[in-house]
């Protein structure tokens, strides 16, 4: 087709949107729900949240879940990724007491999604550990492997007949590294020496055990697929060629630590990470590595314990050697073990999420890296989103989605990566952890001051709806405008149209000026 800028994603490519329990549900004490670490943290550490808000009500999805399904269906989503609050199902975290009201809530949500033809993609754990389990050491106690797998068993027994895609954990790198290195997220514990690495091991084992239970008891009957979602910050060398080696090691820590044990042929920790941590620990005076090793049996349990790769991609950083006195931490500012610092790249665009500069090309690099290192596995993008201001006419988010989908298109068509789906974060505005409600990620806006919590479609949502309908990334203005006519938003003009419109205005002004000049 002459002049066509067609970039079509494959017909079987799936589009979705995501949320997480604490960020949208509210109902923090409703109907027998137990407390989670976030319920506790927001009330005891009010200053840790930028606008001193909390998720007590959030988007009130505990009561307004039908609205969530309605907007998901309005978009034409293939799947909706949401998370289950562990303490809503098991108030103490342990399986001796199952909260019937919690079960009904998720069961109704799943049924309604299925009725609308939307696949539920269920995350078992998205940062909201039951408080009782935290008081017993949480992710640093080896018993969490059993606590988590008992919880997984309960979920399978309740929902495996209807849920075919499961994500055990959301973002181990945030859960273990960021949480314990900063202490600024729930549970508010800062312990950089051992906690992140104990958490690394137990979290991976908990995932693998939950995977094996499904494989043994449910897979033949229900044919579902399980993975864990890794947050990947793509890392590029800062300036000098010598930073290349550092970037490679950085990726071993960022991606390899959570992927090599599961997706590599050899299994176990990435050898570079194992070596560096042992040497560093010995230098610090330990007589063992702070990164606990796996037994052969544990390695076997982990190897192959995922049916696809789930990746959350938001941003890219550059890495360079630390200067004297500089000390970064995983996963945002650097690494003491690598004596390296990470920075936002000068070539990335800023966003309202200060830690998340926008660099779509990093997504393609990430996808190709995963293929190169772990083979031809299916990859599902389980999160990708833009932190913006509370605007309805969100051109920048629209461009963000388009630019990232373009990189996905290139990864599929040029690099032959098996990307099977894309999930925008988030379906609607939600409680953004330390930022509270000060930034907006949603395809649908929510005015958090309004108790009705009405979901209002942003411009980007209607672009996304057109992409979903056609699988074409460069959708026509007409498609978007037909949609937004119904929503009473001003009409949209794509960049090229805007340029030609502004050219016309300039020419008319010029001619007008010449006319006045010569004939006055
Ligand atoms: C998390 C979400 C969060 C989003 C935007 C992801 O890392 O899974 O919970 O809201 O990033 O910051």
Short mmCIF file of N, CA and C and ligand atoms in Angstrom, two decimals, residues 23 126-127 170-171 231 312 314 356 383 425 432-433 441, ligand 1:
data_model
loop_
_atom_site.label_atom_id
_atom_site.label_comp_id
_atom_site.label_asym_id
_atom_site.label_seq_id
_atom_site.Cartn_x
_atom_site.Cartn_y
_atom_site.Cartn_z
N UNK A 23 -3.58 -1.28 45.38
CA UNK A 23 -3.62 0.00 44.69
C UNK A 23 -5.02 0.42 44.23
N UNK A 126 1.24 -9.16 45.10
CA UNK A 126 1.73 -7.87 44.56
C UNK A 126 2.02 -6.94 45.75
N UNK A 127 3.04 -7.25 46.48
CA UNK A 127 3.62 -6.41 47.56
C UNK A 127 2.84 -6.39 48.89
N UNK A 170 4.86 -10.52 41.90
CA UNK A 170 5.15 -9.34 41.11
C UNK A 170 6.48 -8.74 41.53
N UNK A 171 7.43 -8.71 40.63
CA UNK A 171 8.67 -7.93 40.75
C UNK A 171 9.53 -8.25 41.96
N UNK A 231 10.40 -7.10 36.97
CA UNK A 231 10.56 -5.72 36.56
C UNK A 231 11.97 -5.57 36.01
N UNK A 312 7.80 -6.72 33.20
CA UNK A 312 7.27 -5.37 33.41
C UNK A 312 8.37 -4.41 33.00
N UNK A 314 9.44 -0.41 32.30
CA UNK A 314 9.11 1.01 32.41
C UNK A 314 10.21 1.94 31.92
N UNK A 356 11.29 7.24 36.61
CA UNK A 356 10.96 6.48 35.41
C UNK A 356 11.05 7.29 34.13
N UNK A 383 3.39 -5.46 32.29
CA UNK A 383 3.20 -4.07 32.68
C UNK A 383 4.07 -3.18 31.81
N UNK A 425 -0.14 -0.67 32.14
CA UNK A 425 -0.35 -0.32 33.55
C UNK A 425 -0.73 1.14 33.59
N UNK A 432 -0.37 5.04 43.95
CA UNK A 432 0.95 4.75 43.40
C UNK A 432 2.01 4.74 44.52
N UNK A 433 1.85 3.82 45.46
CA UNK A 433 2.83 3.59 46.52
C UNK A 433 3.31 4.91 47.15
N UNK A 441 -1.47 6.97 36.27
CA UNK A 441 -1.05 6.00 35.25
C UNK A 441 -2.22 5.55 34.37
C1 LIG B 1 4.45 -2.04 39.95
C2 LIG B 1 3.16 -1.29 40.15
C3 LIG B 1 3.41 0.19 40.10
C4 LIG B 1 4.03 0.52 38.76
C5 LIG B 1 4.28 1.98 38.53
C6 LIG B 1 5.33 -1.47 38.88
O1 LIG B 1 6.66 -1.67 39.18
O2 LIG B 1 4.19 -3.39 39.72
O3 LIG B 1 2.60 -1.67 41.36
O4 LIG B 1 2.28 0.94 40.33
O5 LIG B 1 5.28 -0.11 38.68
O6 LIG B 1 5.21 2.48 39.42
#
